[in-house]
Tab-separated table of C-alpha atoms in Angstrom:
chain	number	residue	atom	x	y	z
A	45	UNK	CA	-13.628	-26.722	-16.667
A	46	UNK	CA	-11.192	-23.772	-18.224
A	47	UNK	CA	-12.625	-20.852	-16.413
A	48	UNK	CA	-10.063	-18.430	-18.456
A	49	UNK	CA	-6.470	-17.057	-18.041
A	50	UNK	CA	-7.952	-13.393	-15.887
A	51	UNK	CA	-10.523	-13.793	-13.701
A	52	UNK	CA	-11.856	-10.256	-12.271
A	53	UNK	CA	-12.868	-10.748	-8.402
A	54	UNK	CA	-15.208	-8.305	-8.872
A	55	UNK	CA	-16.194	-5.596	-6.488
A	56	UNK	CA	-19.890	-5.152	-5.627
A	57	UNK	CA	-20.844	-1.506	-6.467
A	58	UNK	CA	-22.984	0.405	-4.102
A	59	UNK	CA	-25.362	3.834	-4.532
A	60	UNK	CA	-24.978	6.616	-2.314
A	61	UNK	CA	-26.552	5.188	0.320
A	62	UNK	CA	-24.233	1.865	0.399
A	63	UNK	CA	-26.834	-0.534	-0.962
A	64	UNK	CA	-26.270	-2.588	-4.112
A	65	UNK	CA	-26.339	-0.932	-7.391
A	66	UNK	CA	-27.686	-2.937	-10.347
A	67	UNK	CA	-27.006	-0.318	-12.666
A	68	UNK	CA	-23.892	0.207	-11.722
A	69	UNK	CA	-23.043	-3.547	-11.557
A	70	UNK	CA	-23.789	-3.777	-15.760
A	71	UNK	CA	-21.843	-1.210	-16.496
A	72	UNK	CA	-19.578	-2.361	-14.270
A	73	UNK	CA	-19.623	-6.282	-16.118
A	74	UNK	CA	-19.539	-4.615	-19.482
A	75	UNK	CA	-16.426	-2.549	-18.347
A	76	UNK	CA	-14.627	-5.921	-17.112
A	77	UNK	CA	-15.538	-7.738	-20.165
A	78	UNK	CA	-14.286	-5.599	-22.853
A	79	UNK	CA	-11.450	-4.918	-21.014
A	80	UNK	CA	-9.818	-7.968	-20.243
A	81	UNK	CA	-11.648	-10.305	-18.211
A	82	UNK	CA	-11.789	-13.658	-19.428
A	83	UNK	CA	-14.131	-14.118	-16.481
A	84	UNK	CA	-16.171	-13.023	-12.880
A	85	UNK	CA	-15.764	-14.110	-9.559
A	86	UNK	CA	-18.336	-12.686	-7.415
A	87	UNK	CA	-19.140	-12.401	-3.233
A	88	UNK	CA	-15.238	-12.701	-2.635
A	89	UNK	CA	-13.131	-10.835	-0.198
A	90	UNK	CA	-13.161	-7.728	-3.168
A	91	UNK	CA	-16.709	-8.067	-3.514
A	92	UNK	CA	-16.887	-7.121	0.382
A	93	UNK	CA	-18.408	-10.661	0.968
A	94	UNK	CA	-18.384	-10.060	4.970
A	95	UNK	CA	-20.644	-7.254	4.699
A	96	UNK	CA	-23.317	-8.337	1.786
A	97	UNK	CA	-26.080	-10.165	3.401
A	98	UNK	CA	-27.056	-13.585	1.431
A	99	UNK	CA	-30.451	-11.772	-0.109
A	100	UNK	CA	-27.788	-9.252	-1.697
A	101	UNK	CA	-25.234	-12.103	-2.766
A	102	UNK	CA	-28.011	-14.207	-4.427
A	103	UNK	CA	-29.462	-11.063	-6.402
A	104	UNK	CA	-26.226	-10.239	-6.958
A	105	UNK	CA	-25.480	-13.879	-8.748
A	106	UNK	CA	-28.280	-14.221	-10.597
A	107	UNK	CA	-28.624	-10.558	-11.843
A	108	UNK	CA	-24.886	-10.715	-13.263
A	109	UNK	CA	-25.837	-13.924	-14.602
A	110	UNK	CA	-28.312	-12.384	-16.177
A	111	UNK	CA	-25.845	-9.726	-17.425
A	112	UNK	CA	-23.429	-12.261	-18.840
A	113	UNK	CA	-25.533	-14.140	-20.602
A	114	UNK	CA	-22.842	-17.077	-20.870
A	115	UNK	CA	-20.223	-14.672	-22.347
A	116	UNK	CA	-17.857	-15.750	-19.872
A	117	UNK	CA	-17.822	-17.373	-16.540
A	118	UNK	CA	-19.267	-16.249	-12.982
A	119	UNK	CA	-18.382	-17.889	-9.929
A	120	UNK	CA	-20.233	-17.377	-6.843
A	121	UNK	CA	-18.593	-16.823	-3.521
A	122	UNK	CA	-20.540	-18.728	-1.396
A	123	UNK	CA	-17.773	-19.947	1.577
A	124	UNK	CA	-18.271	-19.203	5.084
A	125	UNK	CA	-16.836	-21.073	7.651
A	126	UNK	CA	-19.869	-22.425	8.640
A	127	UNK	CA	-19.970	-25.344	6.916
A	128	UNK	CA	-24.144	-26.251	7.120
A	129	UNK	CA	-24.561	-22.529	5.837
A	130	UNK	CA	-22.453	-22.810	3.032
A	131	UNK	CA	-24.090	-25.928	1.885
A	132	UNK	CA	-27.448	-23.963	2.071
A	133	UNK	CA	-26.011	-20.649	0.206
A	134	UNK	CA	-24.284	-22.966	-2.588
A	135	UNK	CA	-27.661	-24.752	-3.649
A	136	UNK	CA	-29.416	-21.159	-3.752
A	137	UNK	CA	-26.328	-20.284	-5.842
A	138	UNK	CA	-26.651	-23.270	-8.108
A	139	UNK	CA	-30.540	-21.901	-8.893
A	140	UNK	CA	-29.622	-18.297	-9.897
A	141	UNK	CA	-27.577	-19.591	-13.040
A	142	UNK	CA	-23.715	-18.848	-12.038
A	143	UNK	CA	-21.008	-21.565	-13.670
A	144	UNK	CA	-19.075	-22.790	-10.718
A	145	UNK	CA	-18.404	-22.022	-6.994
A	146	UNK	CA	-15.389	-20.231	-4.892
A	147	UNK	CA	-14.967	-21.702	-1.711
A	148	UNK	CA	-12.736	-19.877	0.971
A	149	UNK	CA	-11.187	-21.677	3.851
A	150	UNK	CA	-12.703	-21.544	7.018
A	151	UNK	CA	-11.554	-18.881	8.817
A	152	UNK	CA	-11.690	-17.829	12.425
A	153	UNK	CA	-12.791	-21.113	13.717
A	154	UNK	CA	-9.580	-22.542	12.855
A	155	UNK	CA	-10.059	-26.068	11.344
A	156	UNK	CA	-7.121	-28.857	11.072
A	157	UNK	CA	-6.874	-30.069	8.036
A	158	UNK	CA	-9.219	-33.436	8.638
A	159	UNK	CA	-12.098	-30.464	9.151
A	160	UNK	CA	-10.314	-28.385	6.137
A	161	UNK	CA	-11.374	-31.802	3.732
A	162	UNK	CA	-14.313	-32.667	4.973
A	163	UNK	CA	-15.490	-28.944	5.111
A	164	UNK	CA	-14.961	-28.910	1.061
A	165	UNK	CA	-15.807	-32.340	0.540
A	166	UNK	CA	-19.152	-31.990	2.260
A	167	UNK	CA	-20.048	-28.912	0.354
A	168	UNK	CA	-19.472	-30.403	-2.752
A	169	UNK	CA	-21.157	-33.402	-2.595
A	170	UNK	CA	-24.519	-30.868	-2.329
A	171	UNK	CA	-24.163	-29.224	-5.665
A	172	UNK	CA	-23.475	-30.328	-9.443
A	173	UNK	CA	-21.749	-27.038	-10.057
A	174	UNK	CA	-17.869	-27.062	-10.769
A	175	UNK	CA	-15.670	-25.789	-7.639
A	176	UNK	CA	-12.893	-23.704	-7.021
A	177	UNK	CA	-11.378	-23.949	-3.321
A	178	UNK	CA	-9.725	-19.925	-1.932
A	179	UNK	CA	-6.724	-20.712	0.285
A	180	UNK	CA	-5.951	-17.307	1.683
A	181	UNK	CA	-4.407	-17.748	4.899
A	182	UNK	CA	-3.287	-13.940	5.379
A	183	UNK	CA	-6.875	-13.702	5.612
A	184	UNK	CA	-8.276	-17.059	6.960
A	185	UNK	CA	-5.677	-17.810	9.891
A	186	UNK	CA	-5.727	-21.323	8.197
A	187	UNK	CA	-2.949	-22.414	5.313
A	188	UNK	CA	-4.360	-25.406	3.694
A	189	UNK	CA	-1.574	-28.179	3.195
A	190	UNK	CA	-0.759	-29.396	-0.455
A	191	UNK	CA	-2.073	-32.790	1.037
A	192	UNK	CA	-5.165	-31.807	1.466
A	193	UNK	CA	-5.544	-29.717	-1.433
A	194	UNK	CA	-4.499	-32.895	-3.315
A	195	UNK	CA	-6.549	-34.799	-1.688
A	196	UNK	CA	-9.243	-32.613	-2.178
A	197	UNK	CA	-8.925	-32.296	-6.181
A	198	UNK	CA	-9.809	-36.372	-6.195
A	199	UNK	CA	-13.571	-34.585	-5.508
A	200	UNK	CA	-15.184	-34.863	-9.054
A	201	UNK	CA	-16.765	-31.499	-8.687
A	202	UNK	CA	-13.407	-29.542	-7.065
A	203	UNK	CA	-11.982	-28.168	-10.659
A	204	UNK	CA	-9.363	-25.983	-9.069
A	205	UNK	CA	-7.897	-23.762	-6.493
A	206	UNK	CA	-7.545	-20.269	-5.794
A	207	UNK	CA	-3.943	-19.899	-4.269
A	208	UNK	CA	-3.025	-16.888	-2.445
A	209	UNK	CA	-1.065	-18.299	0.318
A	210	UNK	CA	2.296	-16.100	-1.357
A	211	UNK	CA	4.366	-19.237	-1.207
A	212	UNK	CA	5.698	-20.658	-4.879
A	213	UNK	CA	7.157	-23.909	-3.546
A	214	UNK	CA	3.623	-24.827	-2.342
A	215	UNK	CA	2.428	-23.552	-5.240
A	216	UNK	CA	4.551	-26.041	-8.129
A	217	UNK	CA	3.950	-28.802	-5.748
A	218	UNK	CA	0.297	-28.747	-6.062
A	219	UNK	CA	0.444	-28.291	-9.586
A	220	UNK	CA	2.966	-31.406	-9.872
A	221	UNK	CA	1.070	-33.607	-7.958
A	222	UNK	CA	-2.546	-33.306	-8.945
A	223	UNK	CA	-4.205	-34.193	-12.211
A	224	UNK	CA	-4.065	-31.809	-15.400
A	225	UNK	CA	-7.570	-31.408	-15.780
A	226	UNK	CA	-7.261	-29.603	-12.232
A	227	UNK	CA	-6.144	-26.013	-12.554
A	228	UNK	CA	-4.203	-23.518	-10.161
A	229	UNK	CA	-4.876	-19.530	-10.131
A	230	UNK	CA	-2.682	-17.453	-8.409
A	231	UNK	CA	-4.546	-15.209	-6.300
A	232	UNK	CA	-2.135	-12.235	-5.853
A	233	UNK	CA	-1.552	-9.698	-9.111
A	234	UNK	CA	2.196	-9.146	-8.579
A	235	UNK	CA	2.680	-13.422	-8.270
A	236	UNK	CA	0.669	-14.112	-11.690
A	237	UNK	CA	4.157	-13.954	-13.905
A	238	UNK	CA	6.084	-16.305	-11.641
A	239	UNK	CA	3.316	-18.802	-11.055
A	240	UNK	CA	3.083	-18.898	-14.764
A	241	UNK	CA	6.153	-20.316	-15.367
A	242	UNK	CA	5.828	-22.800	-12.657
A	243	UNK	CA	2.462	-23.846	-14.273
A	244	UNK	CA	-0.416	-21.758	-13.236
A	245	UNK	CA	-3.149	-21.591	-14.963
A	246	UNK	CA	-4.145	-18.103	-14.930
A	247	UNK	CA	-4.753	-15.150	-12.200
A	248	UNK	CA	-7.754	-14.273	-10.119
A	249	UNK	CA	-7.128	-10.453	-10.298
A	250	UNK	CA	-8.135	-7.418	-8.404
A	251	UNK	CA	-6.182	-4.702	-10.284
A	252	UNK	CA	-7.367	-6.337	-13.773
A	253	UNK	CA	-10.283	-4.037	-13.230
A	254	UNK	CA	-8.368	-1.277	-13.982
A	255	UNK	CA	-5.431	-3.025	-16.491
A	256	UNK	CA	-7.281	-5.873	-17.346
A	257	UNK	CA	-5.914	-5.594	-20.848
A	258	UNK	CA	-2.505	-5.515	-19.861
A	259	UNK	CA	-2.795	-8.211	-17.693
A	260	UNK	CA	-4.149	-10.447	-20.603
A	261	UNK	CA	-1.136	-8.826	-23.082
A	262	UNK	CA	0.944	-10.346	-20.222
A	263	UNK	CA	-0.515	-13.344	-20.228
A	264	UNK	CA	-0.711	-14.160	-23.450
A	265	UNK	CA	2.989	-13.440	-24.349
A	266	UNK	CA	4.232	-16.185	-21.823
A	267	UNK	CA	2.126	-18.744	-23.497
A	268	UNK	CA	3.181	-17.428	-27.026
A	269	UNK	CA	7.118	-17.746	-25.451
A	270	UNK	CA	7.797	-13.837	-25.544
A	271	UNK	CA	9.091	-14.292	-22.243
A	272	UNK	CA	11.173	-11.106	-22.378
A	273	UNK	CA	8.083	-9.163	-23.566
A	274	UNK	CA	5.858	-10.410	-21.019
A	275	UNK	CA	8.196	-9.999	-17.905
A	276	UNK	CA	8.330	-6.150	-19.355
A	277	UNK	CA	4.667	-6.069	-19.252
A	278	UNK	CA	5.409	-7.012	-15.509
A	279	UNK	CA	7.711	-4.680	-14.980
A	280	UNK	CA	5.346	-1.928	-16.424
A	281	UNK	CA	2.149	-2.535	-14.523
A	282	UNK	CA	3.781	-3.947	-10.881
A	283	UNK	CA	3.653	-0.322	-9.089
A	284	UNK	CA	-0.432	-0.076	-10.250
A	285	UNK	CA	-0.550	-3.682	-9.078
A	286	UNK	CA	0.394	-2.493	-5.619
A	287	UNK	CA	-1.377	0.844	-6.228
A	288	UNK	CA	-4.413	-1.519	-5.855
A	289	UNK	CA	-3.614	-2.852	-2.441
A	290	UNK	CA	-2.379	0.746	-1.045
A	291	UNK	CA	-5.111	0.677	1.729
A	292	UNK	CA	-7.447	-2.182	2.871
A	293	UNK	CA	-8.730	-3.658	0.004
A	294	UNK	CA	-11.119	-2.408	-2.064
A	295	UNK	CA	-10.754	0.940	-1.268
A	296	UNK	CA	-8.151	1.467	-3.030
A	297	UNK	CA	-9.546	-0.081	-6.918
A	298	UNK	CA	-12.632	1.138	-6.063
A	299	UNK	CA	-11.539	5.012	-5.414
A	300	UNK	CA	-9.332	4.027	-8.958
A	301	UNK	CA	-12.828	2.898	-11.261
A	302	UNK	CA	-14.142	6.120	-9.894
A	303	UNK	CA	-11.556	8.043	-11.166
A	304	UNK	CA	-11.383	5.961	-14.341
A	305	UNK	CA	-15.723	7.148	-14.849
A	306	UNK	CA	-16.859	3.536	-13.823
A	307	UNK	CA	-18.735	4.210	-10.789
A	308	UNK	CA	-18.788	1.633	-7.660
A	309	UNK	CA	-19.586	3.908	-5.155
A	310	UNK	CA	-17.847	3.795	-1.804
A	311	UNK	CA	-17.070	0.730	0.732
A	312	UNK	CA	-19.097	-0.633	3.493
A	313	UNK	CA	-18.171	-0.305	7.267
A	314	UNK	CA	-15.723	-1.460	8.379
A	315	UNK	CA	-13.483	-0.399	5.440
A	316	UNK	CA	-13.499	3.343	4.960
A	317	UNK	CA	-12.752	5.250	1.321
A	318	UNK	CA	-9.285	6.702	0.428
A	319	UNK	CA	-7.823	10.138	2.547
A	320	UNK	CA	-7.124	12.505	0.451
A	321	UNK	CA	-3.114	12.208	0.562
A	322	UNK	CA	-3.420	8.215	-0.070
A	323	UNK	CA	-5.731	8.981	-3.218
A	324	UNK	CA	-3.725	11.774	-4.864
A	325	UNK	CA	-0.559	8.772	-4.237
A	326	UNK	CA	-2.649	6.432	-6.282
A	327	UNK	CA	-4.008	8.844	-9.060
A	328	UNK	CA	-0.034	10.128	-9.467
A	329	UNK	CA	0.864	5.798	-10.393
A	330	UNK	CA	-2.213	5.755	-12.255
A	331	UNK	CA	-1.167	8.544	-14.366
A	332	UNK	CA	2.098	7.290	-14.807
């Protein structure tokens, strides 16, 4: 399944007293959508997945679903590293009318990568619905080897990977040795010009909530062959690319929506809003 070129892993916005926001969320899917997004991945690390209960990430799926009305894609982050629980939260997924599945890597409990496989393999074995494994191992602790990953796309249902592990090698070996019906997204913003000429398929974005369009411009001029124009594009939008990952993220594309009139609200605890000094830094590159 072609889930798009930019993905948006959307944040979950929150009212003034931190709980989820539906009216914020539409606006918040109408903003993405005419601005770029070719589609939504939702309950992910930028969606503040550790702190939404699974009541919030289930209304959350099936209310954007709602939303979208098969516009574009939604994926539902529904990984944990409990693998019994993730079953469980996947088939509630599957019922609130998302298109696919984004799977993280266990984290924490530190799985080898015999657990890594059958973790994945198990999970999708329980659900019809397309999957897309997250390897994020500055997150996870756990760097899922290109064996496993290609061991892993042989899974009817396992459609693609989510690569954020910063290393390109790994990255064009994957894509060489697994089948062409299974796609790679990079899953860091400043990467998504480099693993596109190695073969990526597309990005799954943070900062495309905020130059979504650009991203796309970019996007689209490597696969037209304007290589020149699209590395400019690059060039142009790399410092609001990092501007998005100033501060624990997402503070920092949050505090820039705001600022942009699409209001998210604040963070949940743990993660704490913008001081003053870091957000005047990142209105000053958002101005540029």
């Amino acid at each position: 399944m072609d889930f798009g070129k930019v993905l948006t892993a959307m944040v979950t916005p929150f009212d003034s007293e931190g709980k989820l926001d539906l009216n914020k969320t539409e606006m918040l899917v109408e903003h993405l959508i005419a601005n770029g997004s070719d589609g939504l991945v939702l309950g992910g690390t930028t969606g503040e997945s550790p702190t939404l209960s699974d009541d919030e990430k289930l209304k959350l799926f099936k209310f954007v679903s709602e939303v979208v009305n098969d516009r574009i894609p939604v994926l539902a982050g529904a990984g944990s590293n409990n693998t019994e629980a993730t079953i469980q939260l996947t088939k509630e997924a599957e019922l609130t009318g998302v298109n696919g599945i984004m799977l993280v890597t266990p984290y924490y409990n530190k799985p080898n990568e015999a657990g890594l496989y059958q973790h994945f393999k198990s999970i999708a074995e329980n659900t019809k619905l397309p999957i897309m494994l997250y390897n994020v191992p500055g997150r996870s602790v756990v760097n899922m080897s290109v064996d496993t990953t290609v061991e892993l796309s042989k899974v009817p249902n396992i459609v693609s990977t989510k690569d954020a592990s910063g290393d390109i090698d790994m990255m064009s070996e994957i894509i060489e040795r697994t089948d062409e019906s299974f796609s790679l997204y990079v899953g860091d913003d400043s990467m998504t010009l480099p693993s596109l000429a190695v073969g990526s398929h597309g990005v799954v974005s943070v900062s495309s909530h905020v130059i979504g369009n650009e991203m796309q411009d970019m996007v689209q001029s490597f696969i037209n062959g304007e290589s020149k124009k699209a590395a400019k594009i690059h060039r142009s939008i790399l410092p609001k690319m990092k501007a998005c990952f100033m501060a624990p993220s997402p503070a920092p594309v949050k505090a820039a929506l705001n600022y942009y009139g699409v209001d998210v609200g604040s963070v949940r605890l743990p993660l704490v809003d913008l001081t003053l000094d870091e957000f005047n830094t990142l209105k000053g590159i958002l101005d540029q």
